[in-house]
């Protein structure tokens, strides 16, 4: 075997999205791409705002010394300062630029955090459903991800989290707005989680970090806001990116921010910077750092996602699907009308609709539809969902 057994095993376990993508590609080749409704990929399709592209062109034309050169591993000071300034508002906390480190997206930020805090066998608790890559990110750094089933309507199950904590627990990772459920954890739940972690850290005699993975923070609807974590818990870290809010997913730009009053702040920051370096990221892409230093605060047109959400939600509900209206991000996570979500997704394929089984997100019994797709796909899918609903939901 050319590659490690563990990687073969991981590839097999993580292959739902890839499998669906490949099977979808075969369907598209057979029937034509415009005949297949592909809801598998969370690739943001609302265009990057024109003023952001114009700013990028300006930066390219400006004479900046060492514009394309190496830089401090933590990033360009102006980008870190801009973000720290914004976080004062967003996290309602006086954030220092020292605690902001520029990363290759939120995925890069999470790997940097995990590398810096995990000892072999340490555990990270993830309320399910969750972004499947967390498993692999934890394993990258010798950690183990422990899944905790959600409360009703995908709320935080605090009793479950409490029961999962033991002396190996290093962090709890939450993701709000959530991929795949679209849920935003309300302020009261976040505050209760903060109190729980405070208590449990004392009980086990070590700090349990709260990591908040927030790449969808700006993609929120109906005026709902994502509550900040810094005011409720000191030993907390935010991971964020511009992949979704500026549709810059391929450019790999994001950041992590450490609470200014976290225990051992300086040592943690130094650990993060070192991890950014030795993971081979070295630093986040320079042009993108300069760009977000000037454009942070701008977002894509979120109303476009909201319109798509509303249209598809109405269609799914009318078809008889049981689905919670997403408050943010760009995914639906309806209940599978068949007990086996994989079987149901295969049934959907027969109608030339591509989705991902909830099992791929530690959420069996559900399936995920990414609605960052063109309007034509949504319109084409509505009569199909009606037909599928008649067959599977009305029994
Ligand atoms: C919940 C979640 N976290 C992190 C990421 C990684 O995003 P980035 O492109 O910022 O690395 C994604 C990407 O889809 C995601 O859905």
mmCIF file of C-alpha atoms and ligand atoms in Angstrom:
data_model
loop_
_atom_site.group_PDB
_atom_site.id
_atom_site.type_symbol
_atom_site.label_atom_id
_atom_site.label_comp_id
_atom_site.label_asym_id
_atom_site.label_seq_id
_atom_site.Cartn_x
_atom_site.Cartn_y
_atom_site.Cartn_z
ATOM 1 C CA UNK A 1 0.000 0.000 0.000
ATOM 2 C CA UNK A 2 1.504 3.321 -1.064
ATOM 3 C CA UNK A 3 -0.223 5.417 1.563
ATOM 4 C CA UNK A 4 -0.674 4.981 5.295
ATOM 5 C CA UNK A 5 -3.471 2.635 6.414
ATOM 6 C CA UNK A 6 -4.919 5.395 8.568
ATOM 7 C CA UNK A 7 -5.257 7.674 5.551
ATOM 8 C CA UNK A 8 -6.950 4.923 3.543
ATOM 9 C CA UNK A 9 -9.364 4.466 6.419
ATOM 10 C CA UNK A 10 -9.991 8.219 6.800
ATOM 11 C CA UNK A 11 -10.515 8.639 3.064
ATOM 12 C CA UNK A 12 -13.089 5.882 3.149
ATOM 13 C CA UNK A 13 -14.894 7.383 6.159
ATOM 14 C CA UNK A 14 -14.858 10.937 4.901
ATOM 15 C CA UNK A 15 -15.810 10.255 1.367
ATOM 16 C CA UNK A 16 -19.495 11.152 1.353
ATOM 17 C CA UNK A 17 -19.155 14.537 -0.258
ATOM 18 C CA UNK A 18 -16.533 13.221 -2.686
ATOM 19 C CA UNK A 19 -18.630 10.124 -3.468
ATOM 20 C CA UNK A 20 -21.703 12.222 -4.103
ATOM 21 C CA UNK A 21 -19.622 14.591 -6.201
ATOM 22 C CA UNK A 22 -18.270 11.731 -8.322
ATOM 23 C CA UNK A 23 -21.646 10.071 -8.726
ATOM 24 C CA UNK A 24 -23.084 13.480 -9.561
ATOM 25 C CA UNK A 25 -20.397 14.024 -12.199
ATOM 26 C CA UNK A 26 -21.390 10.693 -13.766
ATOM 27 C CA UNK A 27 -25.068 11.712 -13.745
ATOM 28 C CA UNK A 28 -24.195 15.059 -15.315
ATOM 29 C CA UNK A 29 -22.150 13.332 -18.037
ATOM 30 C CA UNK A 30 -25.105 11.055 -18.744
ATOM 31 C CA UNK A 31 -27.961 13.594 -18.696
ATOM 32 C CA UNK A 32 -26.249 16.994 -19.079
ATOM 33 C CA UNK A 33 -25.266 19.305 -16.215
ATOM 34 C CA UNK A 34 -28.433 21.377 -16.585
ATOM 35 C CA UNK A 35 -30.572 18.306 -15.907
ATOM 36 C CA UNK A 36 -29.018 17.536 -12.518
ATOM 37 C CA UNK A 37 -29.750 19.540 -9.333
ATOM 38 C CA UNK A 38 -26.464 19.509 -7.455
ATOM 39 C CA UNK A 39 -26.783 20.615 -3.802
ATOM 40 C CA UNK A 40 -23.637 18.894 -2.558
ATOM 41 C CA UNK A 41 -20.958 21.567 -2.399
ATOM 42 C CA UNK A 42 -20.715 24.513 -0.015
ATOM 43 C CA UNK A 43 -18.856 26.629 -2.535
ATOM 44 C CA UNK A 44 -20.049 30.254 -2.097
ATOM 45 C CA UNK A 45 -21.531 31.422 -5.405
ATOM 46 C CA UNK A 46 -22.577 34.998 -4.612
ATOM 47 C CA UNK A 47 -19.954 37.203 -6.315
ATOM 48 C CA UNK A 48 -17.188 38.935 -4.368
ATOM 49 C CA UNK A 49 -18.248 42.624 -4.064
ATOM 50 C CA UNK A 50 -16.849 44.680 -6.972
ATOM 51 C CA UNK A 51 -15.261 47.199 -4.585
ATOM 52 C CA UNK A 52 -13.197 44.366 -3.094
ATOM 53 C CA UNK A 53 -11.947 43.334 -6.538
ATOM 54 C CA UNK A 54 -11.150 46.980 -7.324
ATOM 55 C CA UNK A 55 -9.191 47.264 -4.089
ATOM 56 C CA UNK A 56 -7.224 44.162 -5.035
ATOM 57 C CA UNK A 57 -6.300 45.711 -8.364
ATOM 58 C CA UNK A 58 -5.226 48.907 -6.573
ATOM 59 C CA UNK A 59 -3.011 46.904 -4.215
ATOM 60 C CA UNK A 60 -1.385 45.076 -7.110
ATOM 61 C CA UNK A 61 -0.565 48.399 -8.776
ATOM 62 C CA UNK A 62 0.749 50.102 -5.648
ATOM 63 C CA UNK A 63 4.489 50.235 -5.060
ATOM 64 C CA UNK A 64 4.704 48.342 -1.760
ATOM 65 C CA UNK A 65 8.203 47.239 -0.689
ATOM 66 C CA UNK A 66 8.540 43.427 -0.581
ATOM 67 C CA UNK A 67 4.907 43.125 -1.603
ATOM 68 C CA UNK A 68 5.303 39.447 -2.415
ATOM 69 C CA UNK A 69 7.998 38.652 0.132
ATOM 70 C CA UNK A 70 8.077 36.671 3.359
ATOM 71 C CA UNK A 71 6.585 38.475 6.309
ATOM 72 C CA UNK A 72 6.076 37.908 10.052
ATOM 73 C CA UNK A 73 4.488 34.469 10.558
ATOM 74 C CA UNK A 74 1.606 36.085 12.464
ATOM 75 C CA UNK A 75 0.780 38.321 9.502
ATOM 76 C CA UNK A 76 0.862 41.943 8.395
ATOM 77 C CA UNK A 77 0.418 44.271 11.400
ATOM 78 C CA UNK A 78 -2.182 46.430 9.601
ATOM 79 C CA UNK A 79 -4.414 43.400 8.955
ATOM 80 C CA UNK A 80 -4.125 42.206 12.563
ATOM 81 C CA UNK A 81 -4.907 45.695 13.880
ATOM 82 C CA UNK A 82 -7.926 46.181 11.595
ATOM 83 C CA UNK A 83 -9.388 42.876 12.734
ATOM 84 C CA UNK A 84 -8.673 43.596 16.402
ATOM 85 C CA UNK A 85 -10.488 46.928 16.023
ATOM 86 C CA UNK A 86 -13.534 45.241 14.475
ATOM 87 C CA UNK A 87 -13.559 42.515 17.100
ATOM 88 C CA UNK A 88 -14.026 45.131 19.829
ATOM 89 C CA UNK A 89 -17.505 45.561 18.439
ATOM 90 C CA UNK A 90 -18.221 42.031 17.298
ATOM 91 C CA UNK A 91 -16.918 40.319 20.457
ATOM 92 C CA UNK A 92 -17.780 43.255 22.749
ATOM 93 C CA UNK A 93 -14.276 42.943 24.191
ATOM 94 C CA UNK A 94 -11.152 45.096 23.948
ATOM 95 C CA UNK A 95 -9.112 42.800 21.666
ATOM 96 C CA UNK A 96 -5.381 43.296 21.195
ATOM 97 C CA UNK A 97 -3.788 42.971 17.736
ATOM 98 C CA UNK A 98 -1.218 40.691 19.404
ATOM 99 C CA UNK A 99 -3.938 38.094 19.858
ATOM 100 C CA UNK A 100 -4.945 38.116 16.174
ATOM 101 C CA UNK A 101 -3.043 35.811 13.840
ATOM 102 C CA UNK A 102 -3.656 35.699 10.111
ATOM 103 C CA UNK A 103 -4.247 32.170 8.804
ATOM 104 C CA UNK A 104 -5.003 30.189 5.671
ATOM 105 C CA UNK A 105 -8.768 30.279 6.185
ATOM 106 C CA UNK A 106 -10.681 28.978 9.184
ATOM 107 C CA UNK A 107 -9.388 25.501 8.349
ATOM 108 C CA UNK A 108 -5.825 26.783 8.744
ATOM 109 C CA UNK A 109 -6.780 28.561 11.978
ATOM 110 C CA UNK A 110 -8.227 25.380 13.481
ATOM 111 C CA UNK A 111 -5.126 23.373 12.594
ATOM 112 C CA UNK A 112 -2.911 26.038 14.147
ATOM 113 C CA UNK A 113 -5.010 26.062 17.330
ATOM 114 C CA UNK A 114 -5.127 22.275 17.607
ATOM 115 C CA UNK A 115 -1.391 21.927 16.976
ATOM 116 C CA UNK A 116 -0.603 24.445 19.675
ATOM 117 C CA UNK A 117 -2.879 23.059 22.417
ATOM 118 C CA UNK A 118 -3.128 19.289 21.930
ATOM 119 C CA UNK A 119 -0.997 16.692 23.649
ATOM 120 C CA UNK A 120 -1.264 13.103 22.344
ATOM 121 C CA UNK A 121 -4.648 11.588 23.238
ATOM 122 C CA UNK A 122 -6.210 14.902 24.244
ATOM 123 C CA UNK A 123 -9.877 15.228 23.419
ATOM 124 C CA UNK A 124 -11.887 17.892 21.639
ATOM 125 C CA UNK A 125 -15.631 17.842 22.159
ATOM 126 C CA UNK A 126 -17.788 18.691 19.145
ATOM 127 C CA UNK A 127 -21.572 19.029 19.413
ATOM 128 C CA UNK A 128 -23.045 17.253 16.410
ATOM 129 C CA UNK A 129 -23.860 17.744 13.631
ATOM 130 C CA UNK A 130 -20.483 19.221 12.708
ATOM 131 C CA UNK A 131 -18.120 19.883 9.815
ATOM 132 C CA UNK A 132 -16.528 16.496 9.229
ATOM 133 C CA UNK A 133 -13.000 17.879 8.794
ATOM 134 C CA UNK A 134 -12.824 18.506 12.569
ATOM 135 C CA UNK A 135 -12.106 14.793 13.015
ATOM 136 C CA UNK A 136 -9.103 14.932 10.742
ATOM 137 C CA UNK A 137 -7.844 18.264 12.029
ATOM 138 C CA UNK A 138 -7.845 16.849 15.579
ATOM 139 C CA UNK A 139 -6.096 13.694 14.431
ATOM 140 C CA UNK A 140 -3.470 15.756 12.547
ATOM 141 C CA UNK A 141 -2.207 16.873 15.937
ATOM 142 C CA UNK A 142 -2.610 13.688 17.976
ATOM 143 C CA UNK A 143 -6.039 14.619 19.332
ATOM 144 C CA UNK A 144 -9.329 12.770 19.333
ATOM 145 C CA UNK A 145 -12.673 14.294 18.448
ATOM 146 C CA UNK A 146 -15.578 13.323 20.678
ATOM 147 C CA UNK A 147 -19.040 13.900 19.298
ATOM 148 C CA UNK A 148 -21.960 14.916 21.536
ATOM 149 C CA UNK A 149 -25.530 14.514 20.280
ATOM 150 C CA UNK A 150 -27.495 17.783 20.018
ATOM 151 C CA UNK A 151 -30.482 18.880 22.072
ATOM 152 C CA UNK A 152 -33.899 19.498 20.473
ATOM 153 C CA UNK A 153 -33.717 21.417 17.172
ATOM 154 C CA UNK A 154 -29.917 21.076 17.107
ATOM 155 C CA UNK A 155 -29.469 23.184 20.232
ATOM 156 C CA UNK A 156 -26.417 22.792 22.475
ATOM 157 C CA UNK A 157 -26.853 19.737 24.684
ATOM 158 C CA UNK A 158 -25.144 21.044 27.816
ATOM 159 C CA UNK A 159 -25.781 17.906 29.861
ATOM 160 C CA UNK A 160 -24.260 15.826 27.085
ATOM 161 C CA UNK A 161 -21.234 18.113 26.896
ATOM 162 C CA UNK A 162 -20.841 17.993 30.696
ATOM 163 C CA UNK A 163 -20.991 14.200 30.645
ATOM 164 C CA UNK A 164 -18.370 13.996 27.861
ATOM 165 C CA UNK A 165 -15.809 16.110 29.738
ATOM 166 C CA UNK A 166 -12.978 14.245 31.450
ATOM 167 C CA UNK A 167 -9.354 14.946 32.384
ATOM 168 C CA UNK A 168 -8.306 14.630 28.733
ATOM 169 C CA UNK A 169 -10.713 17.314 27.520
ATOM 170 C CA UNK A 170 -8.755 20.196 26.009
ATOM 171 C CA UNK A 171 -11.431 22.092 24.139
ATOM 172 C CA UNK A 172 -15.020 22.298 23.038
ATOM 173 C CA UNK A 173 -15.526 23.421 19.447
ATOM 174 C CA UNK A 174 -18.769 25.051 18.374
ATOM 175 C CA UNK A 175 -19.793 26.292 14.945
ATOM 176 C CA UNK A 176 -22.485 28.944 14.667
ATOM 177 C CA UNK A 177 -24.119 29.555 12.223
ATOM 178 C CA UNK A 178 -23.814 25.838 11.869
ATOM 179 C CA UNK A 179 -22.787 23.745 8.924
ATOM 180 C CA UNK A 180 -24.916 21.685 8.262
ATOM 181 C CA UNK A 181 -27.962 22.701 10.387
ATOM 182 C CA UNK A 182 -28.006 26.480 9.772
ATOM 183 C CA UNK A 183 -28.664 26.989 13.506
ATOM 184 C CA UNK A 184 -27.310 29.966 15.458
ATOM 185 C CA UNK A 185 -26.766 29.134 19.128
ATOM 186 C CA UNK A 186 -28.623 31.788 21.166
ATOM 187 C CA UNK A 187 -26.842 33.999 23.712
ATOM 188 C CA UNK A 188 -28.342 32.133 26.681
ATOM 189 C CA UNK A 189 -26.961 28.788 25.446
ATOM 190 C CA UNK A 190 -23.509 30.283 24.834
ATOM 191 C CA UNK A 191 -23.525 31.872 28.294
ATOM 192 C CA UNK A 192 -24.528 28.561 29.900
ATOM 193 C CA UNK A 193 -21.728 26.826 27.985
ATOM 194 C CA UNK A 194 -19.271 29.433 29.294
ATOM 195 C CA UNK A 195 -20.391 28.766 32.884
ATOM 196 C CA UNK A 196 -20.145 25.021 32.369
ATOM 197 C CA UNK A 197 -16.594 25.246 31.024
ATOM 198 C CA UNK A 198 -15.580 27.521 33.897
ATOM 199 C CA UNK A 199 -16.888 24.983 36.387
ATOM 200 C CA UNK A 200 -15.505 21.928 34.620
ATOM 201 C CA UNK A 201 -12.056 23.497 34.115
ATOM 202 C CA UNK A 202 -11.853 23.934 37.904
ATOM 203 C CA UNK A 203 -13.119 20.418 38.485
ATOM 204 C CA UNK A 204 -10.577 18.701 36.206
ATOM 205 C CA UNK A 205 -7.762 21.095 37.089
ATOM 206 C CA UNK A 206 -6.937 22.228 33.563
ATOM 207 C CA UNK A 207 -8.203 24.858 31.175
ATOM 208 C CA UNK A 208 -10.842 23.727 28.717
ATOM 209 C CA UNK A 209 -10.738 26.082 25.737
ATOM 210 C CA UNK A 210 -13.845 27.175 23.900
ATOM 211 C CA UNK A 211 -13.149 27.354 20.168
ATOM 212 C CA UNK A 212 -15.747 29.142 18.084
ATOM 213 C CA UNK A 213 -15.550 28.349 14.373
ATOM 214 C CA UNK A 214 -17.367 31.255 12.741
ATOM 215 C CA UNK A 215 -16.843 31.361 8.960
ATOM 216 C CA UNK A 216 -20.584 31.924 8.435
ATOM 217 C CA UNK A 217 -20.916 34.711 11.030
ATOM 218 C CA UNK A 218 -21.951 37.307 8.450
ATOM 219 C CA UNK A 219 -24.334 35.034 6.536
ATOM 220 C CA UNK A 220 -27.349 35.522 8.790
ATOM 221 C CA UNK A 221 -30.996 36.189 7.998
ATOM 222 C CA UNK A 222 -34.063 37.917 9.402
ATOM 223 C CA UNK A 223 -31.944 40.243 11.522
ATOM 224 C CA UNK A 224 -30.608 37.467 13.782
ATOM 225 C CA UNK A 225 -27.059 38.091 15.058
ATOM 226 C CA UNK A 226 -24.453 35.592 16.216
ATOM 227 C CA UNK A 227 -23.771 36.133 19.935
ATOM 228 C CA UNK A 228 -20.125 36.753 20.831
ATOM 229 C CA UNK A 229 -18.207 34.199 22.913
ATOM 230 C CA UNK A 230 -15.556 36.460 24.460
ATOM 231 C CA UNK A 231 -17.905 38.090 27.017
ATOM 232 C CA UNK A 232 -19.012 34.688 28.355
ATOM 233 C CA UNK A 233 -15.678 32.843 28.625
ATOM 234 C CA UNK A 234 -12.106 34.021 28.995
ATOM 235 C CA UNK A 235 -10.291 30.968 27.661
ATOM 236 C CA UNK A 236 -11.831 31.252 24.248
ATOM 237 C CA UNK A 237 -10.537 31.453 20.697
ATOM 238 C CA UNK A 238 -12.356 32.545 17.537
ATOM 239 C CA UNK A 239 -11.522 30.993 14.158
ATOM 240 C CA UNK A 240 -12.877 32.887 11.196
ATOM 241 C CA UNK A 241 -12.354 33.475 7.492
ATOM 242 C CA UNK A 242 -13.361 35.463 4.442
ATOM 243 C CA UNK A 243 -14.215 32.328 2.445
ATOM 244 C CA UNK A 244 -17.944 32.870 2.775
ATOM 245 C CA UNK A 245 -18.435 36.521 3.730
ATOM 246 C CA UNK A 246 -16.371 37.736 0.761
ATOM 247 C CA UNK A 247 -16.613 34.573 -1.398
ATOM 248 C CA UNK A 248 -12.825 34.212 -1.261
ATOM 249 C CA UNK A 249 -12.774 30.497 -0.401
ATOM 250 C CA UNK A 250 -10.030 29.640 -2.898
ATOM 251 C CA UNK A 251 -7.736 32.421 -1.700
ATOM 252 C CA UNK A 252 -7.278 30.888 1.770
ATOM 253 C CA UNK A 253 -7.515 33.876 4.053
ATOM 254 C CA UNK A 254 -8.774 33.955 7.622
ATOM 255 C CA UNK A 255 -7.607 34.525 11.174
ATOM 256 C CA UNK A 256 -7.723 33.343 14.733
ATOM 257 C CA UNK A 257 -8.264 35.636 17.699
ATOM 258 C CA UNK A 258 -7.446 34.831 21.304
ATOM 259 C CA UNK A 259 -9.333 36.372 24.208
ATOM 260 C CA UNK A 260 -7.059 39.090 25.689
ATOM 261 C CA UNK A 261 -7.533 37.712 29.221
ATOM 262 C CA UNK A 262 -6.937 34.051 28.382
ATOM 263 C CA UNK A 263 -4.604 32.286 30.815
ATOM 264 C CA UNK A 264 -1.000 32.268 29.522
ATOM 265 C CA UNK A 265 -1.970 34.610 26.670
ATOM 266 C CA UNK A 266 1.607 35.230 25.504
ATOM 267 C CA UNK A 267 2.602 31.577 25.504
ATOM 268 C CA UNK A 268 -0.507 30.627 23.536
ATOM 269 C CA UNK A 269 0.073 33.366 20.964
ATOM 270 C CA UNK A 270 3.690 32.281 20.529
ATOM 271 C CA UNK A 271 2.502 28.679 20.154
ATOM 272 C CA UNK A 272 -0.010 29.683 17.470
ATOM 273 C CA UNK A 273 2.584 31.673 15.531
ATOM 274 C CA UNK A 274 5.054 28.789 15.719
ATOM 275 C CA UNK A 275 2.355 26.324 14.588
ATOM 276 C CA UNK A 276 1.435 28.570 11.636
ATOM 277 C CA UNK A 277 5.104 28.464 10.616
ATOM 278 C CA UNK A 278 5.883 24.779 11.054
ATOM 279 C CA UNK A 279 2.647 23.497 9.567
ATOM 280 C CA UNK A 280 4.139 24.890 6.383
ATOM 281 C CA UNK A 281 1.594 27.685 6.021
ATOM 282 C CA UNK A 282 4.492 30.037 7.013
ATOM 283 C CA UNK A 283 2.054 32.930 6.768
ATOM 284 C CA UNK A 284 -1.375 33.597 5.270
ATOM 285 C CA UNK A 285 -1.342 34.818 1.630
ATOM 286 C CA UNK A 286 0.086 38.364 1.591
ATOM 287 C CA UNK A 287 -2.093 39.981 -1.067
ATOM 288 C CA UNK A 288 -5.185 38.709 0.669
ATOM 289 C CA UNK A 289 -3.994 40.025 4.038
ATOM 290 C CA UNK A 290 -3.544 43.475 2.493
ATOM 291 C CA UNK A 291 -6.960 43.189 0.908
ATOM 292 C CA UNK A 292 -8.831 42.250 4.083
ATOM 293 C CA UNK A 293 -6.967 44.940 6.035
ATOM 294 C CA UNK A 294 -8.795 47.398 3.775
ATOM 295 C CA UNK A 295 -12.066 45.551 3.151
ATOM 296 C CA UNK A 296 -12.876 43.886 6.459
ATOM 297 C CA UNK A 297 -16.479 44.714 7.257
ATOM 298 C CA UNK A 298 -17.652 44.455 3.655
ATOM 299 C CA UNK A 299 -19.735 41.372 2.872
ATOM 300 C CA UNK A 300 -21.256 39.704 -0.141
ATOM 301 C CA UNK A 301 -24.921 40.419 -0.840
ATOM 302 C CA UNK A 302 -26.454 38.265 1.900
ATOM 303 C CA UNK A 303 -29.985 38.972 0.664
ATOM 304 C CA UNK A 304 -29.257 36.739 -2.343
ATOM 305 C CA UNK A 305 -28.717 33.758 -0.026
ATOM 306 C CA UNK A 306 -31.797 34.696 1.971
ATOM 307 C CA UNK A 307 -33.903 34.758 -1.201
ATOM 308 C CA UNK A 308 -32.637 31.306 -2.211
ATOM 309 C CA UNK A 309 -33.250 30.027 1.313
ATOM 310 C CA UNK A 310 -36.830 31.309 1.345
ATOM 311 C CA UNK A 311 -37.678 29.868 -2.045
ATOM 312 C CA UNK A 312 -36.290 26.417 -1.323
ATOM 313 C CA UNK A 313 -37.621 26.347 2.237
ATOM 314 C CA UNK A 314 -41.161 27.024 1.020
ATOM 315 C CA UNK A 315 -40.780 24.244 -1.560
ATOM 316 C CA UNK A 316 -39.420 21.716 0.929
ATOM 317 C CA UNK A 317 -42.120 22.422 3.505
ATOM 318 C CA UNK A 318 -44.878 22.273 0.885
ATOM 319 C CA UNK A 319 -43.463 18.947 -0.294
ATOM 320 C CA UNK A 320 -43.828 17.566 3.231
ATOM 321 C CA UNK A 321 -40.219 17.600 4.415
ATOM 322 C CA UNK A 322 -39.528 18.186 8.096
ATOM 323 C CA UNK A 323 -36.920 20.930 8.102
ATOM 324 C CA UNK A 324 -35.829 23.703 10.443
ATOM 325 C CA UNK A 325 -35.567 27.107 8.755
ATOM 326 C CA UNK A 326 -31.854 27.973 8.696
ATOM 327 C CA UNK A 327 -30.996 31.207 10.512
ATOM 328 C CA UNK A 328 -27.600 31.449 8.856
ATOM 329 C CA UNK A 329 -25.017 29.828 6.535
ATOM 330 C CA UNK A 330 -26.325 28.291 3.276
ATOM 331 C CA UNK A 331 -27.463 24.776 4.119
ATOM 332 C CA UNK A 332 -30.707 22.945 4.814
ATOM 333 C CA UNK A 333 -30.576 19.885 7.031
ATOM 334 C CA UNK A 334 -33.983 18.203 6.560
ATOM 335 C CA UNK A 335 -34.980 14.998 8.269
ATOM 336 C CA UNK A 336 -34.589 12.015 5.998
ATOM 337 C CA UNK A 337 -38.024 10.507 5.280
ATOM 338 C CA UNK A 338 -36.319 7.090 5.299
ATOM 339 C CA UNK A 339 -34.582 5.947 8.492
ATOM 340 C CA UNK A 340 -31.377 5.380 6.514
ATOM 341 C CA UNK A 341 -30.197 8.781 5.221
ATOM 342 C CA UNK A 342 -27.721 7.154 2.809
ATOM 343 C CA UNK A 343 -30.508 5.137 1.226
ATOM 344 C CA UNK A 344 -32.646 8.267 0.906
ATOM 345 C CA UNK A 345 -29.831 10.227 -0.745
ATOM 346 C CA UNK A 346 -29.482 7.381 -3.251
ATOM 347 C CA UNK A 347 -33.237 7.606 -3.899
ATOM 348 C CA UNK A 348 -32.853 11.356 -4.502
ATOM 349 C CA UNK A 349 -30.152 10.596 -7.059
ATOM 350 C CA UNK A 350 -32.705 8.642 -9.067
ATOM 351 C CA UNK A 351 -34.551 11.983 -9.390
ATOM 352 C CA UNK A 352 -31.246 13.622 -10.437
ATOM 353 C CA UNK A 353 -30.984 15.555 -7.174
ATOM 354 C CA UNK A 354 -27.644 15.414 -5.366
ATOM 355 C CA UNK A 355 -27.417 15.826 -1.591
ATOM 356 C CA UNK A 356 -25.077 14.647 1.181
ATOM 357 C CA UNK A 357 -26.202 12.162 3.855
ATOM 358 C CA UNK A 358 -26.299 13.545 7.400
ATOM 359 C CA UNK A 359 -24.065 10.648 8.438
ATOM 360 C CA UNK A 360 -21.256 12.628 6.787
ATOM 361 C CA UNK A 361 -21.724 15.270 9.533
ATOM 362 C CA UNK A 362 -22.278 12.937 12.490
ATOM 363 C CA UNK A 363 -25.984 13.634 11.932
ATOM 364 C CA UNK A 364 -27.543 10.373 10.730
ATOM 365 C CA UNK A 365 -31.232 10.498 9.865
ATOM 366 C CA UNK A 366 -30.862 13.822 8.034
ATOM 367 C CA UNK A 367 -29.480 15.029 4.730
ATOM 368 C CA UNK A 368 -27.774 18.262 3.701
ATOM 369 C CA UNK A 369 -28.665 20.531 0.806
ATOM 370 C CA UNK A 370 -26.245 23.390 0.062
ATOM 371 C CA UNK A 371 -28.303 26.213 -1.446
ATOM 372 C CA UNK A 372 -25.373 28.289 -2.694
ATOM 373 C CA UNK A 373 -26.478 27.346 -6.204
ATOM 374 C CA UNK A 374 -27.990 29.282 -9.089
ATOM 375 C CA UNK A 375 -31.687 30.152 -9.088
ATOM 376 C CA UNK A 376 -32.337 27.903 -12.088
ATOM 377 C CA UNK A 377 -31.228 24.848 -10.089
ATOM 378 C CA UNK A 378 -33.547 25.785 -7.228
ATOM 379 C CA UNK A 379 -36.502 26.344 -9.580
ATOM 380 C CA UNK A 380 -35.859 23.051 -11.363
ATOM 381 C CA UNK A 381 -35.679 21.209 -8.062
ATOM 382 C CA UNK A 382 -39.048 22.396 -6.690
ATOM 383 C CA UNK A 383 -41.356 20.112 -8.716
ATOM 384 C CA UNK A 384 -38.886 17.280 -8.121
ATOM 385 C CA UNK A 385 -39.009 17.749 -4.335
ATOM 386 C CA UNK A 386 -42.805 17.793 -4.634
ATOM 387 C CA UNK A 387 -42.718 14.428 -6.407
ATOM 388 C CA UNK A 388 -40.164 13.014 -3.944
ATOM 389 C CA UNK A 389 -42.241 14.322 -1.039
ATOM 390 C CA UNK A 390 -45.381 12.627 -2.402
ATOM 391 C CA UNK A 391 -43.500 9.361 -2.650
ATOM 392 C CA UNK A 392 -41.599 9.441 0.675
ATOM 393 C CA UNK A 393 -43.100 12.035 3.047
ATOM 394 C CA UNK A 394 -46.840 11.515 2.728
ATOM 395 C CA UNK A 395 -47.004 7.870 3.753
HETATM 396 C C1 LIG B 1 -17.935 24.847 9.620
HETATM 397 C C2 LIG B 1 -16.759 25.123 8.751
HETATM 398 N N1 LIG B 1 -15.592 25.417 9.338
HETATM 399 C C3 LIG B 1 -14.492 25.671 8.606
HETATM 400 C C4 LIG B 1 -14.539 25.631 7.229
HETATM 401 C C5 LIG B 1 -13.289 25.924 6.477
HETATM 402 O O1 LIG B 1 -13.406 27.141 5.856
HETATM 403 P P1 LIG B 1 -12.159 27.933 5.282
HETATM 404 O O2 LIG B 1 -12.374 28.013 3.814
HETATM 405 O O3 LIG B 1 -12.209 29.246 5.941
HETATM 406 O O4 LIG B 1 -10.940 27.156 5.642
HETATM 407 C C6 LIG B 1 -15.737 25.330 6.571
HETATM 408 C C7 LIG B 1 -15.806 25.251 5.112
HETATM 409 O O5 LIG B 1 -16.770 24.916 4.496
HETATM 410 C C8 LIG B 1 -16.881 25.072 7.357
HETATM 411 O O6 LIG B 1 -18.067 24.768 6.799
#
